[in-house]
C-alpha angles and dihedrals in degrees: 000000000000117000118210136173121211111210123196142165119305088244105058112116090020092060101018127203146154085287087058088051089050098049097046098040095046096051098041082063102044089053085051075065099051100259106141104231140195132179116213114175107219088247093070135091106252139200096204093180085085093074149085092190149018121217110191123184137201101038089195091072106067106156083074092061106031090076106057092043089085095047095050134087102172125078116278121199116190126226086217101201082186098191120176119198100164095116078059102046083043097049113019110015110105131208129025088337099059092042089058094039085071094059116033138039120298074240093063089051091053092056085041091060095041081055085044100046085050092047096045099023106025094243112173116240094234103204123025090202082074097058077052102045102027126225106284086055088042097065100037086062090054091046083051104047089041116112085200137000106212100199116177094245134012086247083062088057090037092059090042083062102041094053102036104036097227121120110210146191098261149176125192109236117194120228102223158177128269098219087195097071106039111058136166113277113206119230140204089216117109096230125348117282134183139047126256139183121192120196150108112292101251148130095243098055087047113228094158092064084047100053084046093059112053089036097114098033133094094242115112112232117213119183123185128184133083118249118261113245091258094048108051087112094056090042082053084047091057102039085053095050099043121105134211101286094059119078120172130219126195127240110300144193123268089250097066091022088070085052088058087045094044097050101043129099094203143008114208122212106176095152128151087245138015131170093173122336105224093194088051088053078044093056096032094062090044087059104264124147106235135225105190127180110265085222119092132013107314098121095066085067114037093017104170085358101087131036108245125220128191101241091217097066132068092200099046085049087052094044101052086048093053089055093041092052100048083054114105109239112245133169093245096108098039091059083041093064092037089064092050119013117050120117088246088062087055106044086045089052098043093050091052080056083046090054097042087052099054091034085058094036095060109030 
């Protein structure tokens, strides 16, 4: 049995996000196929000897990785999550931030935020190595030292490269869908109606342009989701702007969450950045006609499926809405993501990377 440990940031259950649902549904199916896994996060104390593998995530946060590398004699891959919000540190970010956004390298304001995240939230520079090389060399020694980078589609390794010049052993690892715990909720409604739109409050998935959107228009606007601790302002901001057509709901279980889903017409992504958009393969499967942002690697996943906006723009969001709504519902897309995007598909995929890494590690 191969026995692999999955490490991730030190914040990850206590400030979940679409990284926390990939690690832990990932590894719950790998261990249904008899692969033995962990989870560390970076910031605990590890006896790595235990282990046949190391599966690291987030490559751009190094410092979280840096760290272990020394201490490590077994193979490691990277689930890279290579997400680049530079277009919204450069047009929407306020503060310092934003201002410096303006002059350096979307590289130096990551470093900027690991020295930021220490200094507010007492977040421990994991590797001291990283203060000394930087981010962008940080993370071209990890691209180097790597046996496999495992991105979530092949334009996710297309834009690594692109941005950081190295070529890589790689396997494309689909993010997913766990079919178990979103189902089908029956309703007493003739057809779906509505439009939702289920994320994290925050500046970077966009809520505020939505809500701007549809503000003059006769659809009714549900967002669920709870702000993130560095975005309370922008969650005041659109509360404050919303009209009466736009109602929020906080973060809620699965169970409820499927209802939402169900009954919906449409589920709306416009976000800055998406590789994937688990909450938009979440509404997909339960029926929903999808808007998702025209910036990352979505298209890789819902390709003719979904109906894409350009975030920075109101109109192009309205508009987008408006032809996703006159669309009639059908189960299409929702074949189309059985076939490639449950959590199964991935675990079964990673661990054929698992198994390419060891078998070239030890020939």
């Amino acid at each position: 049995m191969i026995k692999v440990l999955m490490i991730s940031r030190a914040t990850l259950f206590s400030s979940p996000g679409g990284d926390t649902v990939q690690v832990e549904e990932t590894a719950n199916c790998l261990r249904k196929i008899g692969v033995f896994v962990d989870i560390k996060l970076s910031n605990e104390v590890i006896d790595y000897k235990e282990y046949d593998l190391i599966h690291f995530f987030n490559i751009i946060r190094p410092n979280d990785i840096l760290g272990h590398l020394k201490k490590i004699t077994v193979p490691f891959v990277v689930s890279t999550i290579f997400v680049d919000y530079s277009e919204y540190e450069l047009k929407v970010r306020k503060g310092l931030l934003g201002f410096l956004s303006k002059l350096t390298s979307s590289d130096f304001i990551e470093y900027l935020k690991v020295l930021a995240r220490a200094l507010k939230n007492g977040e421990k520079i994991g590797a001291f190595s990283y203060l000394f090389y930087g981010h962008k060399k940080s993370i071209k020694k990890i691209i180097h030292r790597a046996a496999c980078l495992l991105p979530n589609s092949k334009s996710e390794y297309q834009r690594l490269v692109s941005h950081y010049g190295i070529e890589s052993s790689y396997e494309v690892i689909p993010n997913a869908i766990n079919i178990n715990k979103f189902s089908s909720t029956k309703t007493n409604k003739l057809e779906k109606e509505g439009v939702i739109c289920v994320a994290r409050i925050e500046g970077r998935k966009n809520q505020l342009n939505l809500i701007k959107a549809l503000a003059k228009t006769s659809y009714k606007l549900i967002i669920i989701g709870s702000p993130s601790p560095n975005n309370l302002e922008y969650y005041e901001l659109c509360k404050k702007t919303a009209g009466k057509n736009t109602s929020f709901i906080s973060h809620i279980n699965q169970d409820e969450l499927s209802s939402y889903y169900s009954n919906a017409k449409v589920h709306v992504l416009p976000s800055w950045f998406e590789t994937t958009g688990l909450s938009s393969l979440e509404a997909g499967y339960l029926g929903c006609n999808l808007v998702v942002t025209d910036k990352g690697d979505v298209k890789e996943y819902f390709e003719d499926f979904a109906t894409y906006c350009n975030p920075e723009d109101p109109n192009s969001i309205k508009e987008a809405v408006t032809k996703a709504y006159e669309l009639a519902n059908n189960d299409k897309l929702k074949n189309h993501i059985l076939e490639n995007f449950t959590w199964d598909i991935t675990a079964k995929k990673t661990k054929e990377a698992y198994l390419k890494v060891l078998q070239k590690t030890y020939e």
